[in-house]
Amino acid sequence: MSYDVPRIEGEPDATVTGQPDGYPLWEVFVRAARGLNHVHSGSLHAPDAETAARNARDVYTRRAEGVSIWVVPSTAIHASDPDDQDVWFDSDKPYRHPTFYDIPEEVGHM
Amino acid sequence: MTTADEQDRTTQLRFDALIEADEKIEPRDWMPDGYRQTMIRQIAQHAHSEVIGQQPEGNWITRAPTLQRKAILIAKVQDEAGHGLYLYSAAETLGVGRDELNELLHTGRQKYSSIFNYPTLSWADIGTIGWLVDGAAITNQVMLTRTSYGPYARAMVRICKEESFHQRQGFEIMMQLAAGTDAQKAMAQDALDRWWWPSLAMFGPPDADSSHTEQSVAWKIKRETNDDLRQKFVDMTVPQAAYLGLQIPDPDLRWNEERGHHDFGDIDWDDFWEVVKGNGPCNRERIANKVRAWEDGEWVREAAVAHARRQAPSVNPTEQTDHAMEVAR
């Protein structure tokens, strides 16, 4: 398939060591329009916050995707553990949703 | 069975179940090492392709026929750089840094799509690249929006949206040339003659010879095979060429009523492998340019770091977060 270069017979794949990069990593959040949340768009490397914001403009808003940008150091984000998903996010409380309750049609829209 | 074995079995089962259920694998999920390595290799090579892909088109920026065409071409080349960055970000979630991937590209240990090792000899090549090469890329990338690795799939969604502009602007260039003077028509035909076969080869070797396809399909990294995608591309492109009044350079190309698809001639795989091995018309030039750009940029990177160091308080992560939280409230 395109862009997936086939292996030449006998040629080993490059091994990657995972060496750290020079610039810190930033997470980019873009507000699409006034009145909306800033939403995570992606990430990029930059030496400082101002450069990160400027580069984020070029990388993530080339087609008027936003009116405001936040950049946050990736190291500042603390995430929940995917293994804890079931414990953290239970889905067994249907009574929290309006559709749990049957209201007779004659009552009208509620 | 030891507890560690049981643990391994549980994580493997969870991974298998996610793949089976068509759920995405996300960066912090456990994944088999083979899956991770395959993903790194594929995303990195895809990223490298976008970055190197700037060169054949960048070659015509200064010679674009009108100011509007120049602006369009600059926007397209800038998109390719952006696509490369989305993909390096996706690769990074698998634990491989951008500097290292750059190094692997520069030293030839990772490759990029062979299509970018052919030269752009005329303005019609810019039209043909948009029409055929980006057309082939879309065929492939639409499939990849459903790939099993979340960050890769998300990058593909973003890229596909932008790629459509690339293909349409290319086809429009071809429409103008095809409706132009005899010399312009001949230029369009010549470009099609040169790019047609490399575009078909872009989809990769026939399924019978692609040893890795099976595993990639099982992991739902690839959702369709090389041959299926290639067929889809041919069926899509033949009527477009007819609309342009251009001749696809394949005497064996004909509609097969029984199959409901076009039959087409044999691809010269010897030529394809020569280019993959580094002996295409532009392999050395592309990498030399890339390495030179990287080396020439060294002082800029140094200056940026020095500037950041001087501005140190503003990059203090704690302060940054406080500020963001404040804005959020």
Short mmCIF file of C-alpha atoms in Angstrom, two decimals:
data_model
loop_
_atom_site.label_atom_id
_atom_site.label_comp_id
_atom_site.label_asym_id
_atom_site.label_seq_id
_atom_site.Cartn_x
_atom_site.Cartn_y
_atom_site.Cartn_z
CA MET A 1 0.00 0.00 0.00
CA SER A 2 1.16 3.48 -0.53
CA TYR A 3 3.61 4.93 1.93
CA ASP A 4 4.22 1.51 3.47
CA VAL A 5 7.55 0.65 1.88
CA PRO A 6 7.89 -3.12 1.45
CA ARG A 7 10.86 -4.86 3.02
CA ILE A 8 13.78 -5.75 0.80
CA GLU A 9 14.49 -9.45 1.22
CA GLY A 10 17.00 -10.05 4.00
CA GLU A 11 17.02 -6.43 5.15
CA PRO A 12 16.39 -6.10 8.89
CA ASP A 13 14.02 -3.47 10.27
CA ALA A 14 15.69 -0.52 11.95
CA THR A 15 15.74 -0.92 15.69
CA VAL A 16 14.58 2.08 17.66
CA THR A 17 16.07 2.96 21.00
CA GLY A 18 13.52 5.51 22.16
CA GLN A 19 16.17 8.16 22.84
CA PRO A 20 14.59 11.34 24.22
CA ASP A 21 14.08 14.39 22.01
CA GLY A 22 15.76 17.74 22.50
CA TYR A 23 12.70 20.02 22.68
CA PRO A 24 9.96 19.51 25.26
CA LEU A 25 6.60 18.18 24.08
CA TRP A 26 3.48 20.39 24.19
CA GLU A 27 -0.18 19.44 23.96
CA VAL A 28 -2.21 21.73 21.74
CA PHE A 29 -5.82 22.75 22.43
CA VAL A 30 -7.81 24.73 19.89
CA ARG A 31 -11.05 26.68 20.36
CA ALA A 32 -12.95 26.36 17.08
CA ALA A 33 -15.20 29.37 17.69
CA ARG A 34 -16.17 31.70 20.49
CA GLY A 35 -18.54 29.93 22.85
CA LEU A 36 -16.92 26.52 22.42
CA ASN A 37 -14.38 24.67 24.57
CA HIS A 38 -10.75 24.43 23.69
CA VAL A 39 -10.40 20.86 22.41
CA HIS A 40 -7.24 18.77 22.20
CA SER A 41 -5.87 18.84 18.64
CA GLY A 42 -2.52 17.12 18.96
CA SER A 43 0.99 17.75 20.14
CA LEU A 44 4.27 19.20 18.96
CA HIS A 45 7.82 19.87 20.07
CA ALA A 46 9.06 23.39 20.68
CA PRO A 47 11.75 25.03 22.80
CA ASP A 48 9.36 27.39 24.60
CA ALA A 49 5.68 28.18 25.06
CA GLU A 50 5.54 31.06 22.62
CA THR A 51 7.19 29.09 19.83
CA ALA A 52 4.90 26.17 20.64
CA ALA A 53 1.81 28.35 20.25
CA ARG A 54 3.10 29.84 17.02
CA ASN A 55 3.96 26.45 15.56
CA ALA A 56 0.61 25.09 16.72
CA ARG A 57 -1.02 27.77 14.63
CA ASP A 58 0.84 26.52 11.54
CA VAL A 59 0.37 22.83 12.24
CA TYR A 60 -3.21 22.70 13.51
CA THR A 61 -5.07 25.73 12.16
CA ARG A 62 -4.18 26.11 8.48
CA ARG A 63 -7.87 26.20 7.51
CA ALA A 64 -9.44 28.52 10.05
CA GLU A 65 -9.97 25.65 12.51
CA GLY A 66 -9.65 27.93 15.47
CA VAL A 67 -9.81 31.36 17.06
CA SER A 68 -7.69 30.57 20.11
CA ILE A 69 -4.87 28.18 21.04
CA TRP A 70 -3.58 26.78 24.32
CA VAL A 71 -0.30 24.94 24.59
CA VAL A 72 0.39 22.91 27.74
CA PRO A 73 3.60 21.03 28.59
CA SER A 74 2.78 17.34 28.13
CA THR A 75 4.52 16.57 31.42
CA ALA A 76 1.88 18.63 33.21
CA ILE A 77 -0.87 16.21 32.26
CA HIS A 78 -1.71 13.50 34.74
CA ALA A 79 -3.77 10.73 33.20
CA SER A 80 -5.91 7.95 34.61
CA ASP A 81 -4.67 4.40 34.14
CA PRO A 82 -6.36 2.60 31.20
CA ASP A 83 -6.36 -0.57 33.33
CA ASP A 84 -8.63 1.21 35.81
CA GLN A 85 -11.20 2.04 33.18
CA ASP A 86 -13.86 -0.33 34.49
CA VAL A 87 -13.48 0.81 38.09
CA TRP A 88 -13.39 4.50 37.25
CA PHE A 89 -16.07 4.74 34.65
CA ASP A 90 -18.98 2.51 35.61
CA SER A 91 -21.79 2.23 33.13
CA ASP A 92 -24.31 0.47 35.40
CA LYS A 93 -26.33 3.45 36.54
CA PRO A 94 -29.01 3.82 33.86
CA TYR A 95 -31.18 5.76 36.33
CA ARG A 96 -28.84 8.71 35.83
CA HIS A 97 -30.26 9.11 32.33
CA PRO A 98 -33.64 10.65 31.48
CA THR A 99 -34.57 7.72 29.24
CA PHE A 100 -34.69 5.47 32.35
CA TYR A 101 -38.05 6.97 33.29
CA ASP A 102 -41.24 6.13 31.40
CA ILE A 103 -43.51 9.14 31.24
CA PRO A 104 -46.95 8.59 29.64
CA GLU A 105 -47.37 10.28 26.30
CA GLU A 106 -50.42 12.22 27.53
CA VAL A 107 -48.15 14.15 29.86
CA GLY A 108 -46.51 15.66 26.82
CA HIS A 109 -42.90 16.64 26.24
CA MET A 110 -40.75 16.54 29.34
CA MET B 1 1.10 -21.45 35.37
CA THR B 2 2.86 -18.63 37.20
CA THR B 3 1.17 -15.39 38.05
CA ALA B 4 3.29 -13.53 35.51
CA ASP B 5 2.18 -15.92 32.77
CA GLU B 6 -1.43 -15.45 33.78
CA GLN B 7 -0.95 -11.69 33.69
CA ASP B 8 0.55 -11.94 30.18
CA ARG B 9 -2.33 -14.10 29.05
CA THR B 10 -4.89 -11.67 30.41
CA THR B 11 -3.33 -8.66 28.71
CA GLN B 12 -2.99 -10.56 25.40
CA LEU B 13 -6.64 -11.61 25.63
CA ARG B 14 -7.71 -8.03 26.29
CA PHE B 15 -5.74 -6.82 23.27
CA ASP B 16 -7.23 -9.54 21.07
CA ALA B 17 -10.72 -8.68 22.31
CA LEU B 18 -10.27 -4.99 21.50
CA ILE B 19 -9.09 -5.82 17.97
CA GLU B 20 -11.93 -8.31 17.53
CA ALA B 21 -14.50 -5.72 18.67
CA ASP B 22 -13.12 -3.12 16.21
CA GLU B 23 -12.10 -0.92 19.13
CA LYS B 24 -8.99 1.24 18.85
CA ILE B 25 -5.72 0.44 20.59
CA GLU B 26 -4.53 3.53 22.48
CA PRO B 27 -0.95 4.48 23.45
CA ARG B 28 -1.05 3.30 27.06
CA ASP B 29 -2.72 -0.04 26.30
CA TRP B 30 -0.63 -3.17 26.35
CA MET B 31 0.19 -4.33 22.83
CA PRO B 32 2.29 -7.17 21.42
CA ASP B 33 5.83 -6.10 20.60
CA GLY B 34 5.34 -7.08 16.96
CA TYR B 35 2.30 -4.80 16.73
CA ARG B 36 4.25 -1.90 18.23
CA GLN B 37 7.22 -2.41 15.91
CA THR B 38 5.01 -2.75 12.83
CA MET B 39 3.14 0.41 13.79
CA ILE B 40 6.36 2.38 14.41
CA ARG B 41 7.79 1.29 11.08
CA GLN B 42 4.65 2.07 9.12
CA ILE B 43 3.84 5.42 10.74
CA ALA B 44 7.48 6.56 10.53
CA GLN B 45 7.73 5.69 6.85
CA HIS B 46 4.43 7.40 6.22
CA ALA B 47 5.74 10.51 7.99
CA HIS B 48 9.01 10.40 6.06
CA SER B 49 7.01 10.13 2.82
CA GLU B 50 5.08 13.29 3.61
CA VAL B 51 8.25 15.19 4.43
CA ILE B 52 10.24 14.02 1.39
CA GLY B 53 7.09 14.49 -0.72
CA GLN B 54 7.56 18.22 -0.35
CA GLN B 55 10.59 18.12 -2.64
CA PRO B 56 9.20 17.06 -6.03
CA GLU B 57 6.47 19.71 -5.75
CA GLY B 58 8.58 22.35 -4.07
CA ASN B 59 10.67 22.11 -7.21
CA TRP B 60 7.93 24.02 -9.10
CA ILE B 61 7.00 26.73 -6.59
CA THR B 62 9.20 29.36 -8.20
CA ARG B 63 8.01 28.38 -11.68
CA ALA B 64 4.26 28.05 -11.09
CA PRO B 65 2.46 29.60 -14.09
CA THR B 66 0.37 32.12 -12.13
CA LEU B 67 0.44 33.80 -8.74
CA GLN B 68 -2.66 31.84 -7.72
CA ARG B 69 -1.10 28.54 -8.73
CA LYS B 70 1.98 29.48 -6.73
CA ALA B 71 -0.10 30.26 -3.64
CA ILE B 72 -1.97 26.95 -4.03
CA LEU B 73 1.25 24.98 -4.44
CA ILE B 74 2.82 26.61 -1.39
CA ALA B 75 -0.28 25.74 0.64
CA LYS B 76 -0.11 22.15 -0.58
CA VAL B 77 3.58 21.77 0.22
CA GLN B 78 2.93 23.27 3.66
CA ASP B 79 0.17 20.69 4.15
CA GLU B 80 2.66 17.89 3.39
CA ALA B 81 4.93 19.22 6.13
CA GLY B 82 1.93 19.33 8.47
CA HIS B 83 0.97 15.76 7.58
CA GLY B 84 4.49 14.67 8.41
CA LEU B 85 4.19 16.34 11.82
CA TYR B 86 0.81 14.73 12.63
CA LEU B 87 2.37 11.37 11.83
CA TYR B 88 5.58 11.90 13.81
CA SER B 89 3.32 12.78 16.75
CA ALA B 90 1.46 9.51 16.29
CA ALA B 91 4.74 7.56 16.10
CA GLU B 92 5.92 9.30 19.22
CA THR B 93 3.05 7.82 21.25
CA LEU B 94 4.69 4.43 20.63
CA GLY B 95 7.87 5.49 22.39
CA VAL B 96 10.08 6.68 19.55
CA GLY B 97 11.30 10.28 19.36
CA ARG B 98 11.30 12.55 16.37
CA ASP B 99 15.04 13.16 16.41
CA GLU B 100 15.68 9.45 16.25
CA LEU B 101 13.26 8.97 13.35
CA ASN B 102 14.94 11.85 11.54
CA GLU B 103 18.28 10.15 12.06
CA LEU B 104 16.92 6.83 10.73
CA LEU B 105 15.67 8.59 7.60
CA HIS B 106 18.90 10.50 7.06
CA THR B 107 21.01 7.36 7.31
CA GLY B 108 18.73 5.32 5.05
CA ARG B 109 17.71 2.88 7.76
CA GLN B 110 14.08 3.87 7.32
CA LYS B 111 12.60 4.59 3.91
CA TYR B 112 9.86 6.69 2.38
CA SER B 113 7.49 5.94 -0.47
CA SER B 114 9.34 5.26 -3.71
CA ILE B 115 6.98 7.47 -5.67
CA PHE B 116 8.93 10.52 -4.48
CA ASN B 117 12.10 9.27 -6.14
CA TYR B 118 10.83 10.25 -9.57
CA PRO B 119 11.57 13.73 -10.96
CA THR B 120 9.02 16.46 -11.71
CA LEU B 121 10.03 17.51 -15.21
CA SER B 122 7.17 19.79 -16.26
CA TRP B 123 4.29 21.77 -14.77
CA ALA B 124 1.96 18.95 -15.84
CA ASP B 125 3.78 16.74 -13.33
CA ILE B 126 2.37 18.90 -10.55
CA GLY B 127 -1.13 18.30 -11.88
CA THR B 128 -0.47 14.59 -12.28
CA ILE B 129 0.96 14.21 -8.78
CA GLY B 130 -2.16 15.79 -7.28
CA TRP B 131 -4.46 13.74 -9.46
CA LEU B 132 -2.74 10.34 -9.38
CA VAL B 133 -0.30 10.27 -6.47
CA ASP B 134 -2.60 12.04 -4.03
CA GLY B 135 -5.50 10.06 -5.50
CA ALA B 136 -3.65 6.83 -4.73
CA ALA B 137 -2.75 8.18 -1.29
CA ILE B 138 -6.41 8.95 -0.55
CA THR B 139 -7.47 5.44 -1.58
CA ASN B 140 -4.96 4.08 0.90
CA GLN B 141 -5.51 6.64 3.63
CA VAL B 142 -9.30 6.40 3.66
CA MET B 143 -8.75 2.74 4.49
CA LEU B 144 -6.28 3.77 7.19
CA THR B 145 -8.80 6.01 8.96
CA ARG B 146 -10.17 2.65 10.18
CA THR B 147 -6.79 1.29 11.24
CA SER B 148 -6.66 -0.23 14.73
CA TYR B 149 -4.13 2.15 16.31
CA GLY B 150 -6.02 5.21 17.59
CA PRO B 151 -3.43 7.98 17.10
CA TYR B 152 -2.67 6.79 13.54
CA ALA B 153 -6.36 6.62 12.65
CA ARG B 154 -6.94 10.13 14.01
CA ALA B 155 -4.00 11.52 12.03
CA MET B 156 -5.47 9.90 8.92
CA VAL B 157 -8.86 11.54 9.41
CA ARG B 158 -7.20 14.94 9.54
CA ILE B 159 -4.97 14.16 6.56
CA CYS B 160 -7.78 12.81 4.38
CA LYS B 161 -9.74 16.03 4.79
CA GLU B 162 -6.80 18.02 3.47
CA GLU B 163 -5.79 15.49 0.83
CA SER B 164 -9.02 16.02 -1.05
CA PHE B 165 -7.95 19.59 -1.84
CA HIS B 166 -4.64 18.20 -3.15
CA GLN B 167 -6.31 15.81 -5.54
CA ARG B 168 -8.86 18.29 -6.83
CA GLN B 169 -6.34 21.05 -7.47
CA GLY B 170 -4.23 18.52 -9.38
CA PHE B 171 -7.14 17.39 -11.52
CA GLU B 172 -8.01 21.02 -12.23
CA ILE B 173 -4.47 21.64 -13.49
CA MET B 174 -4.90 18.63 -15.77
CA MET B 175 -8.28 19.87 -17.01
CA GLN B 176 -6.77 23.19 -17.98
CA LEU B 177 -3.83 21.60 -19.79
CA ALA B 178 -6.03 19.00 -21.51
CA ALA B 179 -8.27 21.78 -22.80
CA GLY B 180 -5.29 23.87 -23.87
CA THR B 181 -3.01 24.05 -26.90
CA ASP B 182 -1.61 20.93 -28.57
CA ALA B 183 1.65 21.52 -26.72
CA GLN B 184 -0.15 21.71 -23.37
CA LYS B 185 -2.14 18.55 -24.15
CA ALA B 186 1.07 16.77 -25.08
CA MET B 187 2.63 17.93 -21.81
CA ALA B 188 -0.32 16.49 -19.85
CA GLN B 189 -0.12 13.18 -21.75
CA ASP B 190 3.64 12.95 -21.21
CA ALA B 191 3.18 13.43 -17.46
CA LEU B 192 0.49 10.75 -17.33
CA ASP B 193 2.74 8.39 -19.31
CA ARG B 194 5.53 8.79 -16.79
CA TRP B 195 3.47 8.73 -13.55
CA TRP B 196 0.88 6.05 -14.31
CA TRP B 197 2.94 2.94 -13.56
CA PRO B 198 4.78 4.31 -10.53
CA SER B 199 1.36 5.34 -9.14
CA LEU B 200 0.06 1.76 -9.48
CA ALA B 201 3.26 0.41 -7.92
CA MET B 202 2.70 2.75 -4.94
CA PHE B 203 0.18 0.26 -3.57
CA GLY B 204 3.00 -2.19 -3.02
CA PRO B 205 3.77 -5.71 -4.26
CA PRO B 206 0.97 -8.11 -5.25
CA ASP B 207 -0.77 -9.78 -2.31
CA ALA B 208 0.82 -13.11 -3.24
CA ASP B 209 4.26 -11.59 -2.56
CA SER B 210 3.43 -9.49 0.50
CA SER B 211 4.45 -11.67 3.38
CA HIS B 212 3.52 -9.10 6.01
CA THR B 213 0.07 -8.25 4.72
CA GLU B 214 -1.61 -11.19 6.44
CA GLN B 215 -0.45 -10.21 9.94
CA SER B 216 -1.27 -6.54 9.34
CA VAL B 217 -4.78 -7.49 8.22
CA ALA B 218 -5.21 -9.75 11.28
CA TRP B 219 -4.23 -6.85 13.53
CA LYS B 220 -6.57 -4.62 11.52
CA ILE B 221 -3.70 -2.25 10.78
CA LYS B 222 -4.54 -2.76 7.11
CA ARG B 223 -8.18 -3.23 6.32
CA GLU B 224 -7.75 -3.97 2.61
CA THR B 225 -4.98 -5.63 0.62
CA ASN B 226 -2.58 -3.99 -1.86
CA ASP B 227 -4.29 -5.57 -4.87
CA ASP B 228 -7.78 -4.58 -3.75
CA LEU B 229 -6.73 -0.96 -3.21
CA ARG B 230 -4.90 -0.89 -6.54
CA GLN B 231 -7.99 -2.20 -8.33
CA LYS B 232 -10.14 0.41 -6.63
CA PHE B 233 -7.74 3.13 -7.77
CA VAL B 234 -7.68 1.93 -11.39
CA ASP B 235 -11.48 1.72 -11.54
CA MET B 236 -11.75 5.21 -10.12
CA THR B 237 -9.11 6.77 -12.39
CA VAL B 238 -9.97 5.32 -15.81
CA PRO B 239 -13.13 7.42 -16.30
CA GLN B 240 -11.26 10.51 -15.06
CA ALA B 241 -8.58 10.03 -17.73
CA ALA B 242 -11.33 9.55 -20.31
CA TYR B 243 -12.90 12.83 -19.19
CA LEU B 244 -9.58 14.57 -19.72
CA GLY B 245 -9.22 12.93 -23.14
CA LEU B 246 -5.88 11.45 -22.11
CA GLN B 247 -4.64 7.96 -22.89
CA ILE B 248 -3.59 5.70 -19.99
CA PRO B 249 -0.35 4.08 -21.16
CA ASP B 250 -1.50 0.47 -20.87
CA PRO B 251 -2.56 -1.51 -23.98
CA ASP B 252 -4.01 -4.25 -21.74
CA LEU B 253 -6.37 -1.90 -19.91
CA ARG B 254 -10.00 -2.85 -20.55
CA TRP B 255 -13.30 -3.20 -18.74
CA ASN B 256 -14.01 -6.75 -17.61
CA GLU B 257 -17.76 -7.17 -17.54
CA GLU B 258 -17.54 -10.47 -15.68
CA ARG B 259 -15.42 -9.13 -12.82
CA GLY B 260 -17.05 -5.74 -12.81
CA HIS B 261 -13.56 -4.22 -12.76
CA HIS B 262 -10.91 -3.03 -15.19
CA ASP B 263 -8.21 -5.50 -16.17
CA PHE B 264 -4.78 -3.94 -16.48
CA GLY B 265 -1.28 -4.90 -17.57
CA ASP B 266 1.66 -6.18 -15.54
CA ILE B 267 3.58 -3.76 -13.37
CA ASP B 268 7.37 -3.73 -13.79
CA TRP B 269 8.29 -4.88 -10.30
CA ASP B 270 12.00 -5.05 -11.12
CA ASP B 271 11.95 -1.28 -11.64
CA PHE B 272 9.98 -0.84 -8.41
CA TRP B 273 12.49 -2.83 -6.36
CA GLU B 274 15.41 -0.96 -7.92
CA VAL B 275 13.88 2.29 -6.66
CA VAL B 276 13.14 0.80 -3.21
CA LYS B 277 16.78 -0.32 -3.02
CA GLY B 278 17.90 3.25 -3.57
CA ASN B 279 18.61 3.30 -7.31
CA GLY B 280 15.71 5.42 -8.53
CA PRO B 281 16.27 8.64 -10.48
CA CYS B 282 16.19 10.90 -7.39
CA ASN B 283 16.88 8.78 -4.28
CA ARG B 284 20.26 10.31 -3.50
CA GLU B 285 19.19 13.86 -4.29
CA ARG B 286 16.14 13.65 -2.00
CA ILE B 287 18.10 12.47 1.02
CA ALA B 288 21.00 14.85 0.34
CA ASN B 289 18.55 17.78 0.28
CA LYS B 290 16.88 16.61 3.47
CA VAL B 291 20.17 16.19 5.31
CA ARG B 292 21.42 19.57 4.10
CA ALA B 293 18.23 21.30 5.26
CA TRP B 294 18.63 19.67 8.68
CA GLU B 295 22.29 20.67 8.97
CA ASP B 296 21.66 24.20 7.70
CA GLY B 297 18.99 24.56 10.37
CA GLU B 298 21.35 23.67 13.19
CA TRP B 299 22.04 27.28 14.15
CA VAL B 300 18.31 28.05 14.23
CA ARG B 301 17.70 25.17 16.63
CA GLU B 302 20.60 26.31 18.80
CA ALA B 303 19.31 29.88 18.84
CA ALA B 304 15.80 28.71 19.73
CA VAL B 305 17.11 26.73 22.69
CA ALA B 306 19.24 29.66 23.84
CA HIS B 307 16.22 31.96 23.60
CA ALA B 308 14.04 29.52 25.52
CA ARG B 309 16.66 29.28 28.24
CA ARG B 310 16.73 33.04 28.60
CA GLN B 311 12.93 33.09 28.82
CA ALA B 312 13.07 30.22 31.31
CA PRO B 313 10.33 31.44 33.70
CA SER B 314 7.72 31.28 30.95
CA VAL B 315 8.45 27.62 30.24
CA ASN B 316 8.13 26.57 33.85
CA PRO B 317 5.60 23.72 33.48
CA THR B 318 3.88 24.41 36.82
CA GLU B 319 3.23 28.03 35.97
CA GLN B 320 1.96 27.06 32.55
CA THR B 321 -0.56 24.63 34.00
CA ASP B 322 -1.78 27.10 36.60
CA HIS B 323 -2.34 29.62 33.89
CA ALA B 324 -4.23 27.14 31.68
CA MET B 325 -6.40 26.08 34.62
CA GLU B 326 -7.14 29.67 35.42
CA VAL B 327 -8.28 30.26 31.88
CA ALA B 328 -10.36 27.08 32.02
CA ARG B 329 -12.22 28.27 35.08
#
